[in-house]
Coordinates of C-alpha atoms in Angstrom, one line a residue:
Chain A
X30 CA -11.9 -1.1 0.5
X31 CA -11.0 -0.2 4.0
X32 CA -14.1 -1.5 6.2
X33 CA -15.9 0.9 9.1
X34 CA -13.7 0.0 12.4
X35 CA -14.8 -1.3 14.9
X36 CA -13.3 0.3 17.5
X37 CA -13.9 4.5 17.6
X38 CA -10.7 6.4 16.1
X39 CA -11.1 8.6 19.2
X40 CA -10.3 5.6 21.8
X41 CA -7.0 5.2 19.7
X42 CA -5.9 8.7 19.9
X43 CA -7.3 8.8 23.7
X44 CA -4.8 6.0 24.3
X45 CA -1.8 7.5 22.3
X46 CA -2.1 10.8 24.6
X47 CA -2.3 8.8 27.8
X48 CA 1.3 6.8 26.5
X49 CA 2.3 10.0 25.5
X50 CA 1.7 11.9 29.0
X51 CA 3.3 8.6 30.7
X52 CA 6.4 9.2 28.5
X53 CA 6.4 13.0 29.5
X54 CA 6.5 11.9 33.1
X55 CA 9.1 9.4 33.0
X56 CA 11.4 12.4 31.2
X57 CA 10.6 14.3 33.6
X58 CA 10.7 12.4 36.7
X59 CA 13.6 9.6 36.4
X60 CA 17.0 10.5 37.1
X61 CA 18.6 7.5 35.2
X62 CA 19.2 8.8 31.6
X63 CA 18.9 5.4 30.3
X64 CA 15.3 5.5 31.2
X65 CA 14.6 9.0 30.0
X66 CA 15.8 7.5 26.9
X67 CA 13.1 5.2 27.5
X68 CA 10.1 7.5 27.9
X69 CA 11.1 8.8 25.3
X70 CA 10.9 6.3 22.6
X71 CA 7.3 5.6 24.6
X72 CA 6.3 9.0 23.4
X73 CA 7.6 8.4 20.0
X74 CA 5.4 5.5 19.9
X75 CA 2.3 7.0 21.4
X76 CA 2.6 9.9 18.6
X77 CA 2.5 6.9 16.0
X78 CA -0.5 5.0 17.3
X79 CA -2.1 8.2 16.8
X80 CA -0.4 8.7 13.4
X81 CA -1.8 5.2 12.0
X82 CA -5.4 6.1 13.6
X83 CA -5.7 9.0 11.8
X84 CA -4.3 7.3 8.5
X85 CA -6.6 4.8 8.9
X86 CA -9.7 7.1 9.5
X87 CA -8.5 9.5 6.1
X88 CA -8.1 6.6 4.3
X89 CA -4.5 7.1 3.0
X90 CA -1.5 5.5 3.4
X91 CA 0.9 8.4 4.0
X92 CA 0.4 8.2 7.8
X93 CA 1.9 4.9 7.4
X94 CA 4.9 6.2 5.8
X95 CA 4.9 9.3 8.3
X96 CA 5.6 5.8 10.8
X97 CA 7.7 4.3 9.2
X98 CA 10.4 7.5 9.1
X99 CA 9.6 8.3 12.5
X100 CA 11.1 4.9 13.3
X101 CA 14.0 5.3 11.3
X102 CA 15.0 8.2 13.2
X103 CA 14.2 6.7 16.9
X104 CA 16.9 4.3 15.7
X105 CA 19.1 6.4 14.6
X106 CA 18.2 8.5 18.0
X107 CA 19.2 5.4 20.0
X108 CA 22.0 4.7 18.6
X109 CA 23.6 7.9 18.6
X110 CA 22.3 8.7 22.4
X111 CA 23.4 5.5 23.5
X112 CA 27.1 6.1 22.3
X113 CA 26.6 9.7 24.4
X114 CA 25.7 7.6 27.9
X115 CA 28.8 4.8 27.2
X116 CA 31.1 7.7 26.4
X117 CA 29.6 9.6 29.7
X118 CA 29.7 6.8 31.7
X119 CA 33.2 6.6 30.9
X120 CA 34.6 9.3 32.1
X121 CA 32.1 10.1 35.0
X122 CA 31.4 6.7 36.1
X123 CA 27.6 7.7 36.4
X124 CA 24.3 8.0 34.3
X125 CA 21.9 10.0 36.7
X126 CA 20.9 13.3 34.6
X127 CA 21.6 14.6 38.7
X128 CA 25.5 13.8 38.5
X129 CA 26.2 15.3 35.1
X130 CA 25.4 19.0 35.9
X131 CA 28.4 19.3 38.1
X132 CA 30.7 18.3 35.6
X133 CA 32.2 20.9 33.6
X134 CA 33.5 20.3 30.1
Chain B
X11 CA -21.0 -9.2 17.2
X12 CA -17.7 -8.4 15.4
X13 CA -17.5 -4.9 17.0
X14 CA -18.0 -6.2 20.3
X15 CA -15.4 -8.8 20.5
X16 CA -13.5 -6.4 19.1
X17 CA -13.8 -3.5 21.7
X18 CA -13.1 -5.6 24.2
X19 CA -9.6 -6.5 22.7
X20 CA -8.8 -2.8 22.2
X21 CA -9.4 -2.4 25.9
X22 CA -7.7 -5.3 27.4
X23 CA -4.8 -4.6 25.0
X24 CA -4.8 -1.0 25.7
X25 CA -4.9 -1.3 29.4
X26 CA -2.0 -3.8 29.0
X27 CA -0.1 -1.1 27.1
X28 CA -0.9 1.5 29.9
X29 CA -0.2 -1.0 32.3
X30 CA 3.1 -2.1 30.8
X31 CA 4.0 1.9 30.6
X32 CA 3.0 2.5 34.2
X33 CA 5.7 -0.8 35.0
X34 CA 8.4 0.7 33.1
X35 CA 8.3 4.5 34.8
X36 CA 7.9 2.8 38.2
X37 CA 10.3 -0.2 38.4
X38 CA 13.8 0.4 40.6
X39 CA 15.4 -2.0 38.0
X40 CA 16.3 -0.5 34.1
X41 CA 16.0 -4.2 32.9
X42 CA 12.8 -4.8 34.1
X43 CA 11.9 -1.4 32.9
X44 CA 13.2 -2.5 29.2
X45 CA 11.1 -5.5 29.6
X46 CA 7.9 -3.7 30.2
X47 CA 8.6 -1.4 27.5
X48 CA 9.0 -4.4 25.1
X49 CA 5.3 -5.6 26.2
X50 CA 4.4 -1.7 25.8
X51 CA 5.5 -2.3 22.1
X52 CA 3.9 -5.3 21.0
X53 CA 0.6 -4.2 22.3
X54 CA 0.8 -1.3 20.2
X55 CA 2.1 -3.7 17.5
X56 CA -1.7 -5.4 18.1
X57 CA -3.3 -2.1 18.1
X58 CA -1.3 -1.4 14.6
X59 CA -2.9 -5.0 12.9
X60 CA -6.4 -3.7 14.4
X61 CA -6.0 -0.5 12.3
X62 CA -4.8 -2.3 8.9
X63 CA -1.6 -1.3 9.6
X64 CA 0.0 -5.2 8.9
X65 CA 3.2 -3.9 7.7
X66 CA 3.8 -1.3 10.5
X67 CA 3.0 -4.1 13.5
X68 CA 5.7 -6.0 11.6
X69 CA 8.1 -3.0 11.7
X70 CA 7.2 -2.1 15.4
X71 CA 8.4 -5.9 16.4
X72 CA 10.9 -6.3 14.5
X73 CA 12.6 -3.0 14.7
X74 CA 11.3 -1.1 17.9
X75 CA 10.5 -4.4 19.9
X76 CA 13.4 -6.1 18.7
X77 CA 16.0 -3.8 17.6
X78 CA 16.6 -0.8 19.5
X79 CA 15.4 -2.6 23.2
X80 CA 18.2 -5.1 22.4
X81 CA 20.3 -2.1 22.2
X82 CA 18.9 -0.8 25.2
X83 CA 19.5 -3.8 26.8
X84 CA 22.9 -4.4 25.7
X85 CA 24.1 -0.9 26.8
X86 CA 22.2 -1.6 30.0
X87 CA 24.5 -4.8 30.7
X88 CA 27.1 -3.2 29.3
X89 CA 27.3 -0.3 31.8
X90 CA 25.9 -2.7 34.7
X91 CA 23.2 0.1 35.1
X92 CA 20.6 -1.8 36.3
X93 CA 20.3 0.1 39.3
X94 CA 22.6 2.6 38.7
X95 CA 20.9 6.4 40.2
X96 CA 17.4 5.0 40.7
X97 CA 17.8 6.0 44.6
X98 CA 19.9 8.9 44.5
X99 CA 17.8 12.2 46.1
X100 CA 16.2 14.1 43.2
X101 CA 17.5 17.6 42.6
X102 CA 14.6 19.3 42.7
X103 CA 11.4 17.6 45.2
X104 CA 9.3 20.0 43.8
X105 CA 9.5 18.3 40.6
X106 CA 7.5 15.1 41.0
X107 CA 4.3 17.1 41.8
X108 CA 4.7 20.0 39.6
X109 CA 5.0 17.8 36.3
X110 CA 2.3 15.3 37.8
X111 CA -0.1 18.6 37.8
X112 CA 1.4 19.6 34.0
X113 CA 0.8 16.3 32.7
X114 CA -2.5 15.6 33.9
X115 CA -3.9 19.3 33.2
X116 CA -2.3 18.2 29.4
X117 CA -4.0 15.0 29.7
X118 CA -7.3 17.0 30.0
X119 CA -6.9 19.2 27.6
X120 CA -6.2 16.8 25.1
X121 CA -9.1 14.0 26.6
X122 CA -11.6 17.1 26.1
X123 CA -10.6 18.1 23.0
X124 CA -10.6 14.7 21.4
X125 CA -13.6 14.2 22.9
X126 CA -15.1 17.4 21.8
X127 CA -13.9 17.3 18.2
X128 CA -15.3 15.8 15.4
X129 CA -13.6 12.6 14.9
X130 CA -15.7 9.7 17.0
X131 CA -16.6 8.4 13.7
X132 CA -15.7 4.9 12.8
X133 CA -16.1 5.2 8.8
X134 CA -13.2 5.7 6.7
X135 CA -12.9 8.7 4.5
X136 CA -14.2 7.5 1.1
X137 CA -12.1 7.4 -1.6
X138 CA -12.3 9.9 -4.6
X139 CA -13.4 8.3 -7.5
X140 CA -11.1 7.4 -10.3
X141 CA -11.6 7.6 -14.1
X142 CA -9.7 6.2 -17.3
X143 CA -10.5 6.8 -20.6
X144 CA -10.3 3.7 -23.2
X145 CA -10.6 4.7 -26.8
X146 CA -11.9 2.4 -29.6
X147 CA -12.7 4.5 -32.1
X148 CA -10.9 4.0 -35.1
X149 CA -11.7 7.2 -36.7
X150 CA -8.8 9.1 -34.9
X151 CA -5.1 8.9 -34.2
X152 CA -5.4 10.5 -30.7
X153 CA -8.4 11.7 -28.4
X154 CA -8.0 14.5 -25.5
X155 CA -11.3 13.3 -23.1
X156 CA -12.8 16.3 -21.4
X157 CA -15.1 15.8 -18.1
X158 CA -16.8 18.8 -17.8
X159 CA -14.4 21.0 -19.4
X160 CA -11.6 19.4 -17.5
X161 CA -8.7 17.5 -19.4
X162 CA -8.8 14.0 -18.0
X163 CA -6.8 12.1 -20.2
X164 CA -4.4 13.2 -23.6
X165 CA -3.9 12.1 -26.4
X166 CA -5.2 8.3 -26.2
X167 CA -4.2 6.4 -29.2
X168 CA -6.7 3.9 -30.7
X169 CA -7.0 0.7 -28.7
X170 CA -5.2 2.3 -26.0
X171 CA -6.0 2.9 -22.6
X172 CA -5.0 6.3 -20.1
X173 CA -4.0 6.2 -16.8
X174 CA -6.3 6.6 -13.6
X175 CA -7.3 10.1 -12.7
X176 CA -8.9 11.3 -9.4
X177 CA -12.2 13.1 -9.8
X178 CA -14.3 14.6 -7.5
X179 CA -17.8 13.0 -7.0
X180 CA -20.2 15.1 -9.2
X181 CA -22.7 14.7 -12.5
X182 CA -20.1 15.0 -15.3
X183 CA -20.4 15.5 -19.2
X184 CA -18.2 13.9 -21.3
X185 CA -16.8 15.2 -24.4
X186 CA -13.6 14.7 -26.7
X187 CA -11.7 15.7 -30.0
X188 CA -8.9 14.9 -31.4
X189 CA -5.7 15.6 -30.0
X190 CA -3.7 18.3 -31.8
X191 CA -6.1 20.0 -33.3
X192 CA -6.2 23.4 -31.8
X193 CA -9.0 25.2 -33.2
X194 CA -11.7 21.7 -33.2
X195 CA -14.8 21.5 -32.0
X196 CA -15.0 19.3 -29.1
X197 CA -17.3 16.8 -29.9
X198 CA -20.1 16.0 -27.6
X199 CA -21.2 12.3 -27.0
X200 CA -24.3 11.2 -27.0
X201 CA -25.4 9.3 -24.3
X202 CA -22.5 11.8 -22.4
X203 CA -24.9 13.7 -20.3
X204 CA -25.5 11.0 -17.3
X205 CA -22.3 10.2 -16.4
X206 CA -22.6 10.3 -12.5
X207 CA -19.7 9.6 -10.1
X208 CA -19.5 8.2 -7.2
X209 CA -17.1 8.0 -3.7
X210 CA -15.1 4.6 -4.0
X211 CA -15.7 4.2 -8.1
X212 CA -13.3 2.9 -10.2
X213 CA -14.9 3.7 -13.8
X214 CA -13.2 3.4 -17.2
X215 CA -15.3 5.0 -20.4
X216 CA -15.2 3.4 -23.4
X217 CA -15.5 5.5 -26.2
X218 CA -17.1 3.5 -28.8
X219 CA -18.5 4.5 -32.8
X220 CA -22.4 3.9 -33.0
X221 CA -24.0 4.5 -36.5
X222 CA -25.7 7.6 -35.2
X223 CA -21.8 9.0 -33.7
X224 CA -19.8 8.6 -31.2
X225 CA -20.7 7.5 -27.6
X226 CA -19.2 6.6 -24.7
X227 CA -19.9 3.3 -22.0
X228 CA -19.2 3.8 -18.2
X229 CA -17.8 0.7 -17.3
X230 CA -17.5 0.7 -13.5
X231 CA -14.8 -1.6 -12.1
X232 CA -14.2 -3.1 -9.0
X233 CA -10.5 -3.1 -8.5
X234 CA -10.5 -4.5 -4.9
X235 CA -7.9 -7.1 -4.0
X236 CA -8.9 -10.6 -4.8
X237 CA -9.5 -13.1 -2.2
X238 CA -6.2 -15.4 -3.3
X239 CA -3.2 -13.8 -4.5
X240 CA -3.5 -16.5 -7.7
X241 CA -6.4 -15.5 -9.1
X242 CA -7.4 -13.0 -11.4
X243 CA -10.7 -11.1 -12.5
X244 CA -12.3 -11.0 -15.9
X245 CA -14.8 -8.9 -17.6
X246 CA -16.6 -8.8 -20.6
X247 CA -17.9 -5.7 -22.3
X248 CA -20.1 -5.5 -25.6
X249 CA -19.0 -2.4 -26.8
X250 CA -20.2 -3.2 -30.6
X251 CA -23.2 -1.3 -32.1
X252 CA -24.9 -3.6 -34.2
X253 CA -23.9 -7.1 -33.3
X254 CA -26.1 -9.8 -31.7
X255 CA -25.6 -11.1 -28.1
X256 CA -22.0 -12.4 -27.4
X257 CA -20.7 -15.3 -24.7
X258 CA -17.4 -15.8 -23.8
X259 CA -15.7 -19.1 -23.4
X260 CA -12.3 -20.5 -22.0
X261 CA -10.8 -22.4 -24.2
X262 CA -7.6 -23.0 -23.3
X263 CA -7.5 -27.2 -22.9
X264 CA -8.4 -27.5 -27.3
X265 CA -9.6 -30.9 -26.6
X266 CA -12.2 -30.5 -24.0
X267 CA -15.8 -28.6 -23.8
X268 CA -15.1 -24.8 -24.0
X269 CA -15.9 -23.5 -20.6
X270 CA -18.3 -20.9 -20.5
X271 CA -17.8 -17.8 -18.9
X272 CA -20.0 -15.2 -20.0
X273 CA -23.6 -16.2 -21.9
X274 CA -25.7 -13.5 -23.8
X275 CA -24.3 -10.7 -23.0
X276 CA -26.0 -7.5 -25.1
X277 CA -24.7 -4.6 -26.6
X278 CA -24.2 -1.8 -23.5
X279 CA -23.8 -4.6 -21.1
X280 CA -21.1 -5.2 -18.8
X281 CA -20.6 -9.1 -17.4
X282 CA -20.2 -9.6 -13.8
X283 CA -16.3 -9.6 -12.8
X284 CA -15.6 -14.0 -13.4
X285 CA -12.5 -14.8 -11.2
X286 CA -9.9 -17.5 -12.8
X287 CA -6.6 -18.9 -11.7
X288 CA -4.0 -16.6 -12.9
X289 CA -1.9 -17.9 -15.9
X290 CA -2.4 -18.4 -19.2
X291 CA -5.4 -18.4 -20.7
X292 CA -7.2 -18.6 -24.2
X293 CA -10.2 -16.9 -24.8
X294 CA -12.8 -17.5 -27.7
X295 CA -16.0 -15.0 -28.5
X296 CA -18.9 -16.8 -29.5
X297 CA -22.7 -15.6 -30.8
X298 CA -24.6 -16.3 -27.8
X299 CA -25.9 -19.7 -28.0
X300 CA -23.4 -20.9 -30.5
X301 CA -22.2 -22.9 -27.7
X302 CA -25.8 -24.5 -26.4
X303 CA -26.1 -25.2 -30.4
X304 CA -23.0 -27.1 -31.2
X305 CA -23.6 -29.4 -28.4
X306 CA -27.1 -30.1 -29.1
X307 CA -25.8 -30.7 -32.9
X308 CA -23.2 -33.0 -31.4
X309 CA -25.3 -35.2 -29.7
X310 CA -23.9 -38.0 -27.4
X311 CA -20.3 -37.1 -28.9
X312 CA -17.6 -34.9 -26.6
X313 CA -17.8 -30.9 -28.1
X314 CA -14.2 -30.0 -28.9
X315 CA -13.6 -25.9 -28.2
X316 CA -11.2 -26.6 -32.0
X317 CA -15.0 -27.7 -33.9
X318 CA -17.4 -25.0 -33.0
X319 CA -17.3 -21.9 -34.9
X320 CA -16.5 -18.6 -33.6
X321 CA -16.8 -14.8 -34.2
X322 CA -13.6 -14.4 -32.7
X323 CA -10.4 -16.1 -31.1
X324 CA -7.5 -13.7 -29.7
X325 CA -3.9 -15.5 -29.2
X326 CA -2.8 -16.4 -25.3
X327 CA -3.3 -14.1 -23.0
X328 CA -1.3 -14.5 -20.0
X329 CA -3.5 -13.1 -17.1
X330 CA -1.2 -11.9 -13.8
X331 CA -2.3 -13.1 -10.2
X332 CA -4.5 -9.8 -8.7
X333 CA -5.3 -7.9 -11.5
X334 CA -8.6 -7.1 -13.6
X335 CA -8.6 -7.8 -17.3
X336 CA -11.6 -6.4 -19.1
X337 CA -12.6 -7.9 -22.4
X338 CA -14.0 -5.4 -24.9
X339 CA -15.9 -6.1 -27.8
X340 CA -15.3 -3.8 -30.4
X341 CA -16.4 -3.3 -33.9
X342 CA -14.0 -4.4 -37.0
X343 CA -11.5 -1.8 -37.5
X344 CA -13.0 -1.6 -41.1
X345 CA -16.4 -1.0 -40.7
X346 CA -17.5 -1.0 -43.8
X347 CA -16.9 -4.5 -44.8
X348 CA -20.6 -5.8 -44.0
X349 CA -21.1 -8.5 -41.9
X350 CA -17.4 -8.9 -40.6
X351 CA -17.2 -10.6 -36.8
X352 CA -16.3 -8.0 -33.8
X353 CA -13.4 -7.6 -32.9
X354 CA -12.2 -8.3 -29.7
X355 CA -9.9 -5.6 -27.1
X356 CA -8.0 -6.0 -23.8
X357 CA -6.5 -4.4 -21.1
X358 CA -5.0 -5.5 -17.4
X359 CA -5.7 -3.0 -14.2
X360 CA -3.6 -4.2 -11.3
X361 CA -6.1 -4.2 -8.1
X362 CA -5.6 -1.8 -5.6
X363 CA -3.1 -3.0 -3.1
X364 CA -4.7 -4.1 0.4
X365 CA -4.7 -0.8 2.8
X366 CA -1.7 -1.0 5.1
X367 CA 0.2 -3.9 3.8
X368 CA 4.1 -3.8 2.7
X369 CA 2.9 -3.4 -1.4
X370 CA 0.9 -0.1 -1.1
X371 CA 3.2 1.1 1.7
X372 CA 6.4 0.3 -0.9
X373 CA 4.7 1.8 -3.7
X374 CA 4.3 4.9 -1.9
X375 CA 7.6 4.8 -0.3
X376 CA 9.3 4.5 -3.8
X377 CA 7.1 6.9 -5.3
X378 CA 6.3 9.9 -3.5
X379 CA 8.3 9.9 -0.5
X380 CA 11.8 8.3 -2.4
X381 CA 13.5 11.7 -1.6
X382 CA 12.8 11.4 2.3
X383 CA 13.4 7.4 2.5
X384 CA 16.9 9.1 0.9
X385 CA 17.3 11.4 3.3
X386 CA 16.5 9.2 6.4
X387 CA 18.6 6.4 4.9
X388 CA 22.0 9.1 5.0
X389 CA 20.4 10.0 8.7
X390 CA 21.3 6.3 9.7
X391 CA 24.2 6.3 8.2
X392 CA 25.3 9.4 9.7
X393 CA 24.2 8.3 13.2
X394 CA 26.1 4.6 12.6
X395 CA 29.4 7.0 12.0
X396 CA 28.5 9.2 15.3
X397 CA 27.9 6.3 17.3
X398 CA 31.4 4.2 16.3
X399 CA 33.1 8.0 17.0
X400 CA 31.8 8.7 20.1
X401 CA 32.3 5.9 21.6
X402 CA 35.5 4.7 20.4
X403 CA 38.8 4.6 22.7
X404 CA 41.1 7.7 21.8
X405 CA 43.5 6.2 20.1
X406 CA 47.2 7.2 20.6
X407 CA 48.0 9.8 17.8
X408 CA 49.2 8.2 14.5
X409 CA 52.1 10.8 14.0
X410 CA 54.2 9.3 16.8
X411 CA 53.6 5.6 15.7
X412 CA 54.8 6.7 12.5
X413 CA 58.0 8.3 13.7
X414 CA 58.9 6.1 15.8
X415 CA 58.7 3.1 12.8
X416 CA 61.0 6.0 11.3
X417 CA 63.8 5.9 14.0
X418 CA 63.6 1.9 13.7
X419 CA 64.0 1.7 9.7
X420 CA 67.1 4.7 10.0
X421 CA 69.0 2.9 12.3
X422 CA 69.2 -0.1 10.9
X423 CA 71.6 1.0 8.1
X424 CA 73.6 3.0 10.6
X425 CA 73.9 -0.5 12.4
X426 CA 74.9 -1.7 9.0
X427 CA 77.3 0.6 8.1
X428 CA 78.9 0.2 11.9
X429 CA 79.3 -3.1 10.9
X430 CA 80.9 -2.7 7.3
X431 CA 83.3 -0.4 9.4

């Protein structure tokens, strides 16, 4: 049987939404698309501290398993983004998000 | 104490894993920013093992931390990006300040509404209490089990056992009849009336024959995991109107003393849960004190568990690592025989996996969620495909290879036939 925790759920969640507004700002801010790759798996993670918080406070796994897809598909994400920037880079010879609008087709 | 300790981890890791973000968004250099993300991900990793989530913090290192940053990384090296448009002018200088105000008016929203809502507590949801039905009355082939009107469990065979069913909490009656019979009565129990359930019970209700009728006996379990993984619990139920006080004794080593595990235990009373090594095991059902007796009898000679009589003495039972085996007294199948020794019923519970570790996440994950573990499994697949096409060399076009081996295997025989000429 799942014990009280020790630590407040709400800290946990507090936490995810301040890793989650750090990721937002790293999207927004950087200009290197490998790092707005970056933030972004940061705000994949923050969403799934909060995810296992709130499984842990309902007292049912399927949070867990919410996690454990969500993981899946960052990886999938990765890989499939980081073929995108190699084939980019290829023919622009630049990853800044700045260089890539004046590029046409 | 405990709790104490224990908030101050969650702050010094937390303030790491902030800290570690803060390093990644602000560092010139993309492997240094990788880096930081990597500490990022192991203190959520700790944060995952502080929330009973073992399994996850073993997925988040292996997969995220490991994984897809080495793949980060290698692209990163791969592309010599390390500094690569970290000091190019941004597009827009507005930018910075407009998303800092966005963010942090998000970030106060979302502090105020956690805050303000209702979920500071630090208890767990209970969980719902579960109920099976175990059926040892011979009268009938099969029993449907009604709580409160409400079908629980079907058609339960004689010494059989159902499945657990989720119940709310509540003051239930229980009542049965026999399966099949559309038009029956069901019958009330006697003793039905006081069944009471509770968050967090595990309860199994033994339908039993008394002189009078039938009645049934809550037997609450505790199916929590056991301390080792090789050991196993035992319990002992006197579920036969009638008989005289009942102890229980290991016997499995013939030669030696029986070891006793339960002593007078009364009709209606359940033994406390006895934990043994896993393996197996034989059992022997004594009259309580037969034990006590025989070695008084024996004097200064050894007791052999082969010598002293017994009421009852079931064949090997081998008893799995993390599991709860209740024993259940029952009366002779033929109850009319007078004075003919009770007879003795079992059945094995596996415990409830530990919250958050890899069984109850893979029994979940190959139970209700097998279609999604599908679908995301053809999602990686899918992305291992895109990710070999897009980044692939374009390879010349196969046609002209294939014409030009064409051109090669014609002219030989022209060469040939030059030849011949």
């Amino acid at each position: 049987m799942l014990e009280s925790s020790p630590v407040a759920i709400e800290l946990y969640v507090l936490l995810s939404a301040v890793l989650f507004v750090m990721g937002t700002l790293g999207v927004l801010l950087r200009r290197n698309a490998i790092l707005i790759f970056m933030s972004i798996e940061l705000m994949l993670n923050s969403a799934n501290l909060a995810l296992v918080a709130f499984a842990r406070q309902w007292n049912t796994i399927d949070g867990h398993l919410m996690v454990f897809f969500v993981i899946t598909v960052a990886a999938a994400e990765v890989a499939v983004g980081l073929a995108l920037i190699v084939a980019i880079y290829r023919t622009k010879k630049s990853i800044s998000i700045d260089d890539l609008h004046k590029f046409e087709g | 104490m405990e709790t104490t300790v224990e908030l101050i981890l969650f702050f010094i890791v937390g303030g790491v894993a902030i800290a570690a973000a803060a390093m990644m968004l602000m560092s010139e250099n993309a492997v240094h920013s990788a880096l930081f993300l990597i500490v990022n991900f192991a203190c959520v990793a700790f944060l995952y093992l502080m929330l009973n989530a073992a399994f996850l913090a073993m997925v988040q290192v292996t997969v995220y931390a490991g994984a897809i940053m080495v793949l980060f990384m290698f692209v990163i090296m791969l592309l010599g990006a390390e500094r690569l448009a970290s000091d190019s002018i941004p597009r827009f200088p507005w930018l910075t300040r407009v998303a800092m105000g966005l963010t942090m008016v998000f970030l106060a929203l979302a502090g105020y509404f956690i805050i303000e809502s209702d979920i500071s507590s630090t208890d767990p949801e209970p969980l719902k209490p579960m109920v099976q039905v175990v059926n040892t009355l011979p009268d009938f082939a099969g029993v449907d089990v009604y709580l409160n009107e409400e079908l629980v469990a079907e058609d339960v065979g004689f010494r059989q056992t159902s499945e657990f069913v989720a119940m709310p909490t509540g003051e239930y009656t229980v009542a049965f009849k026999e399966h099949g019979e559309e038009t029956a009565e069901s019958v009330a129990l006697l003793n039905a009336a006081s069944l009471t359930l509770e968050d967090n019970q595990t309860v199994a209700l033994i339908l039993l024959p008394t002189d009078a009728g039938y009645a049934v006996l809550p037997l609450e379990k505790d199916l929590e995991t056991v301390a080792h993984k090789y050991e196993t619990n035992v319990q002992l139920v006197h579920a036969a109107p009638g008989y005289n006080a009942v102890e229980l004794a290991d016997i499995t080593k013939p030669d030696l003393e029986p070891h006793l595990l339960v002593e007078n235990l009364e009709f209606g009373q359940v033994s406390e849960t006895v934990v043994l090594r896993e393996g197996s095991h034989r059992f022997a059902l004594y009259e309580a004190g037969a034990l006590d007796k025989a070695i008084a009898n024996a004097g200064d000679n050894p007791v052999k568990a082969s010598s002293v009589d017994f009421l009852h003495r079931p064949g090997a039972s081998n008893l799995k690592g993390n599991t709860t085996t209740v024993y259940i007294v029952t009366p002779p199948i033929q109850r009319t025989i007078p004075g003919q020794a009770p007879d003795l019923l079992h059945f094995t519970n596996d415990n409830r996996p530990a919250f958050g570790g890899p069984t109850s996440v893979g029994m979940k994950l190959y139970t209700t969620y097998m279609l999604p573990f599908q679908v995301i499994a053809l999602l990686l697949l899918v992305a291992m495909v895109g990710a070999i096409v897009l980044t692939r060399d374009a390879v010349p076009p196969p046609k002209k290879r294939f014409e030009r081996r064409l051109a090669n295997t014609a002219s030989t025989p022209i060469v040939g036939e030059s030849s011949q000429d």
